[in-house]
Short mmCIF file of C-alpha atoms in Angstrom, two decimals:
data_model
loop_
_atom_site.label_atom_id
_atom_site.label_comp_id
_atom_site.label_asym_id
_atom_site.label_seq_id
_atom_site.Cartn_x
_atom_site.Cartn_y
_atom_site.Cartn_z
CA UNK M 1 77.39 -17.43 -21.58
CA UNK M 2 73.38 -17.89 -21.58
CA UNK M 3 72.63 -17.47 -25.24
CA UNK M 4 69.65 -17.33 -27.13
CA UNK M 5 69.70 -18.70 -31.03
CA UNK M 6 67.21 -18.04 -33.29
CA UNK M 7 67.12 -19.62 -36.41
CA UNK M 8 68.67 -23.07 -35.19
CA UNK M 9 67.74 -25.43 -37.29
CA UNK M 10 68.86 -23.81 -40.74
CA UNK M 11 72.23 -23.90 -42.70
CA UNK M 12 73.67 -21.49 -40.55
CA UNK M 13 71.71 -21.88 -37.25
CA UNK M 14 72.52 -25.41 -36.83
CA UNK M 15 76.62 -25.27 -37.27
CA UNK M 16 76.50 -21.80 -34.80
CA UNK M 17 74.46 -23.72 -32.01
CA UNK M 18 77.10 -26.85 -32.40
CA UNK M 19 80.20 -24.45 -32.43
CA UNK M 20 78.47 -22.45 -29.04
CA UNK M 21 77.81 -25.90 -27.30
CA UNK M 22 81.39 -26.88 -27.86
CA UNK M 23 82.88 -23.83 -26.59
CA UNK M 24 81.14 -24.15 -23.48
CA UNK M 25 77.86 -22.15 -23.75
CA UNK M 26 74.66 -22.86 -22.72
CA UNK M 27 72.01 -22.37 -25.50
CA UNK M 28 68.46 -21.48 -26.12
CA UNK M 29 67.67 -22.65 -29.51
CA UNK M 30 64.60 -21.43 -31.01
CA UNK M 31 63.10 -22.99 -34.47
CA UNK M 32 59.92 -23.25 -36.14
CA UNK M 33 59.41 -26.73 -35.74
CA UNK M 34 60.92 -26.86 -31.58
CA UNK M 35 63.33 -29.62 -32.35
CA UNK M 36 67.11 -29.60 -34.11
CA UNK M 37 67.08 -32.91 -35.68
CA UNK M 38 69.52 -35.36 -34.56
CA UNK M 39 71.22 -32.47 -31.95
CA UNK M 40 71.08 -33.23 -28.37
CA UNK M 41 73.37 -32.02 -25.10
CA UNK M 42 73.41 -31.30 -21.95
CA UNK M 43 73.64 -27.43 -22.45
CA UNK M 44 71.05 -27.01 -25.20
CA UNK M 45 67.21 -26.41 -24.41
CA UNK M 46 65.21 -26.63 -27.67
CA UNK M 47 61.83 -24.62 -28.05
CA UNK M 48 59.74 -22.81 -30.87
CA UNK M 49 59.17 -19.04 -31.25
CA UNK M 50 58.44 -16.69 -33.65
CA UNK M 51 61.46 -14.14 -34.05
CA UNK M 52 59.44 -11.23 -35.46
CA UNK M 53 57.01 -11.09 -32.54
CA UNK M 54 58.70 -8.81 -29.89
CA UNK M 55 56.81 -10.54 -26.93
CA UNK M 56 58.53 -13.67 -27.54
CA UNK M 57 61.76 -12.04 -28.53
CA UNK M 58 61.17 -10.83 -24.87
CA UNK M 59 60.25 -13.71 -23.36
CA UNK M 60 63.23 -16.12 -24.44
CA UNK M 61 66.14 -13.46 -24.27
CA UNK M 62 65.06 -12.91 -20.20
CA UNK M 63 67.44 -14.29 -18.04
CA UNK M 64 69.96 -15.06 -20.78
CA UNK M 65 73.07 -13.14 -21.87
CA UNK M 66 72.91 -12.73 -25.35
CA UNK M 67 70.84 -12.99 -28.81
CA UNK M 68 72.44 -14.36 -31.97
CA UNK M 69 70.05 -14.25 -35.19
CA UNK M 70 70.80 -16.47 -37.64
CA UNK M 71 67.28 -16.19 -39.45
CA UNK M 72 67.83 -15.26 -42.95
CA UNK M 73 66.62 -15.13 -46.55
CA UNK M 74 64.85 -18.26 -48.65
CA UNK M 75 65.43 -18.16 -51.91
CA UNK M 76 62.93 -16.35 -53.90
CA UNK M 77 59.99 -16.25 -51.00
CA UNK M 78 57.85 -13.15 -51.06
CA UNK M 79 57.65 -13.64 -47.87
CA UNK M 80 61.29 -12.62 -47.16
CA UNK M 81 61.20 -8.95 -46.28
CA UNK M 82 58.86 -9.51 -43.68
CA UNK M 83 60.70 -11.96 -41.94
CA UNK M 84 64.07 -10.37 -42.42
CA UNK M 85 62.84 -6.62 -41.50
CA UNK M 86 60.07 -7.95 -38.87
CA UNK M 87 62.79 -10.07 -36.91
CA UNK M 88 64.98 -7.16 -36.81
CA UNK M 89 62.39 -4.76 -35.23
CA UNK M 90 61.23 -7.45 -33.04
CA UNK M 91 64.79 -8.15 -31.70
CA UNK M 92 64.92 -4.09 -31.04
CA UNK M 93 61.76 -4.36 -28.98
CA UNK M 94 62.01 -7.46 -27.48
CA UNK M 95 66.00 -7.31 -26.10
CA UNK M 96 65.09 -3.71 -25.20
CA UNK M 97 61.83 -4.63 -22.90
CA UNK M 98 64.04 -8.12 -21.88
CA UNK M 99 67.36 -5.62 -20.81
CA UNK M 100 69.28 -7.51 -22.97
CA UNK M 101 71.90 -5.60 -24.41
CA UNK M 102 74.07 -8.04 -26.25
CA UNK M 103 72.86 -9.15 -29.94
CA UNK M 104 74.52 -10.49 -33.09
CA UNK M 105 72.59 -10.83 -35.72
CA UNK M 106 73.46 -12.46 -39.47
CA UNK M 107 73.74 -9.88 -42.24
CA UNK M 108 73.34 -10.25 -45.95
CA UNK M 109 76.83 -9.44 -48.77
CA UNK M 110 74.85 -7.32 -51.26
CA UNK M 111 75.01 -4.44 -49.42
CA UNK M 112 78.85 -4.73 -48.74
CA UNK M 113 80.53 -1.64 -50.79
CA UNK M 114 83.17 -2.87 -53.97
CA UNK M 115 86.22 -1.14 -54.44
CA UNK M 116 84.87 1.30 -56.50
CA UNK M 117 82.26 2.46 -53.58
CA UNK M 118 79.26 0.22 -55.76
CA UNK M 119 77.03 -1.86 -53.86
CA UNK M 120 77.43 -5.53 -54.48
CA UNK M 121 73.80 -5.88 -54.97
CA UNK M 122 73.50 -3.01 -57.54
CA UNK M 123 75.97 -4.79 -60.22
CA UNK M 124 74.12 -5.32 -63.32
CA UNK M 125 75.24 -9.18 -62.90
CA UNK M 126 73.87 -9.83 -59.25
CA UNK M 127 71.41 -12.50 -58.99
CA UNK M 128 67.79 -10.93 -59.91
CA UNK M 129 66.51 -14.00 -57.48
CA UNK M 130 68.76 -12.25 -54.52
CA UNK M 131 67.60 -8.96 -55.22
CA UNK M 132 64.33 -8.33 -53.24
CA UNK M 133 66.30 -10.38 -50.26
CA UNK M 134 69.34 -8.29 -50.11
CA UNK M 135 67.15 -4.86 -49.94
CA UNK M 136 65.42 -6.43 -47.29
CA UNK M 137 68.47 -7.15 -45.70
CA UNK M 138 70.12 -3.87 -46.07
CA UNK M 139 66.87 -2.30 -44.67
CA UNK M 140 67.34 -4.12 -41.57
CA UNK M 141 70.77 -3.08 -42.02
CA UNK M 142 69.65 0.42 -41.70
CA UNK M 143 67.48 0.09 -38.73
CA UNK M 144 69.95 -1.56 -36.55
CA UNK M 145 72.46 1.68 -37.46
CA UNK M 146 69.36 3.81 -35.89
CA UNK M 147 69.85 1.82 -32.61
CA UNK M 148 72.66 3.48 -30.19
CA UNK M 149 71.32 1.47 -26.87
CA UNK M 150 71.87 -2.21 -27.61
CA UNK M 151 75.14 -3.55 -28.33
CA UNK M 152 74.58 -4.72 -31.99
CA UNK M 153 76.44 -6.52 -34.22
CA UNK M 154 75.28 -7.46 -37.83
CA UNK M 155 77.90 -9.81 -39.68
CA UNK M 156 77.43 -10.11 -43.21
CA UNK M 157 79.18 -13.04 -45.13
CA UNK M 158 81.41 -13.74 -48.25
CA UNK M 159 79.57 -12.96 -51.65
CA UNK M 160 79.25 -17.29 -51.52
CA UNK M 161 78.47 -19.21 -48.48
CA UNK M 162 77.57 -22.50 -48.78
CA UNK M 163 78.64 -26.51 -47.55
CA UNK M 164 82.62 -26.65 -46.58
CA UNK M 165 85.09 -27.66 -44.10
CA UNK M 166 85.87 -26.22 -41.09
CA UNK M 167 89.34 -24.41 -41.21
CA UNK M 168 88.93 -21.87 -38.87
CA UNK M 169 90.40 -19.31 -40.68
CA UNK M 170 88.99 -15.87 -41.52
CA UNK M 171 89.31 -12.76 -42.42
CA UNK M 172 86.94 -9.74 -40.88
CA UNK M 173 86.53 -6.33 -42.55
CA UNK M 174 84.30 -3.68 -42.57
CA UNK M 175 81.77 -2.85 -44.80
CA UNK M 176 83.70 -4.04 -47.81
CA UNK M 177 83.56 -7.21 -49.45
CA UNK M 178 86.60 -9.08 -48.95
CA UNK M 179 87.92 -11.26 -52.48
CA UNK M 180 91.33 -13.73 -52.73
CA UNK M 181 93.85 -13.02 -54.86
CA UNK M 182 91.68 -14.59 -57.44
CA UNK M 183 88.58 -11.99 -57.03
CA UNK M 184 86.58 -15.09 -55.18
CA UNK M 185 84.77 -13.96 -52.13
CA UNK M 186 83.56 -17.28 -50.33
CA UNK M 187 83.32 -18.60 -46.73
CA UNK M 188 81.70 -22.17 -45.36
CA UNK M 189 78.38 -22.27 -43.05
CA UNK M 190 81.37 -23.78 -40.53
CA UNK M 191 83.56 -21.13 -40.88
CA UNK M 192 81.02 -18.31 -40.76
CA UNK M 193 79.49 -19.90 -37.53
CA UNK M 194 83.02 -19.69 -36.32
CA UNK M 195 83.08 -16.10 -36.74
CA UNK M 196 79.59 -15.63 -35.04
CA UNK M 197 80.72 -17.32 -32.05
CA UNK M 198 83.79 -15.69 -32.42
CA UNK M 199 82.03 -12.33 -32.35
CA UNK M 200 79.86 -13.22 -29.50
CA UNK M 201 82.30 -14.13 -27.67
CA UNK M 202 84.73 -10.79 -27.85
CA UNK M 203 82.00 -8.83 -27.26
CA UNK M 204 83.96 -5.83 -30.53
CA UNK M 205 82.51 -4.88 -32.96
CA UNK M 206 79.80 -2.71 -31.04
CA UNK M 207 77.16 -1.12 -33.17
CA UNK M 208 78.50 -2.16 -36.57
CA UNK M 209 78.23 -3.87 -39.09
CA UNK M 210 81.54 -6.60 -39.98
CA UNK M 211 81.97 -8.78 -42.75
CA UNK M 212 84.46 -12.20 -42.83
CA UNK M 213 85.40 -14.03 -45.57
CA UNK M 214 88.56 -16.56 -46.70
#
């Protein structure tokens, strides 16, 4: 596949555009800065756009296959909801005016539903520092769910991402937040890029929104 990656220089840009390029793919990568430091191959063109302008949303998805979106929150930036909730209207406009169909797009865990039906986000105990980003991500949430003519897929990670191995195990669900047997709901930037490509891949999941998790 032709894919376009936003968002490939970050945590979970940067292990998504490796596990594409190994697989096969041929990838667009798209940071601020134009480069992925200390990433080079044969398959992978490197350039800079801005992901919440729907022009060059546009512009880079012609001519390719798919768009994966792994731009996501910073901690504590003000700045968050209009990058998170911009890039998700922009990817609406721009794949639609492109005639892209295909997107995946990273999703955030606090709007994941407990077992008692809760939101994650609305436990007295979640993170105050995560709040403002996990509205903002359930908001995009909520547009994408308004969008029946692109094939859409917003995965939302384990309660805890972070630095790990790669296993290549998962497990997907819907919009519940998957736990162990020990209540711990955690995944690797590895793993989780697994997934993505995983999900890009199948081409499932069509207009909904999937979680994975250990």
């Amino acid at each position: 596949m032709k894919i376009v990656l936003f968002g490939a220089s970050g945590n979970i840009g940067r292990p998504t555009t490796e596990e594409l390029l190994r697989r096969g793919h041929t990838v667009t990568a798209v940071t601020r800065a134009g480069h992925v430091d200390g990433l080079e191959h044969k398959a992978l063109t490197v350039t800079t756009g801005d992901v919440t302008d729907p022009a060059v949303v546009a512009g880079l998805a012609a001519s390719h296959d798919a768009v994966l979106s792994a731009v996501g929150p910073r901690i504590g930036q003000e700045s968050d909801r209009a990058t998170i909730v911009g890039a998700a209207r922009a990817l609406i406009d721009g794949l639609r005016r492109a005639g892209v169909t295909r997107l995946v797009t990273i999703g955030g865990a606090g709007s994941l539903r407990t077992p008692t039906g809760a939101r994650v986000m609305d436990d007295p105990d979640f993170p105050a520092l995560w709040k403002a980003n996990a509205e903002a991500q359930s908001e995009a949430l909520d547009l994408y769910r308004g969008v029946h003519d692109l094939d859409w897929t917003y995965v939302s990670p384990a309660a805890v991402i972070g630095a790990g191995e790669r296993t290549g195990a998962y497990r997907s669900a819907g919009d519940t937040l998957l736990t162990d047997d020990d209540g711990n709901s955690r995944i690797s930037y590895a793993d989780y890029a697994i997934a993505l490509a995983d999900t890009i891949e199948s081409g499932t999941a069509i207009r909904r929104r999937i979680t994975v998790a250990y």
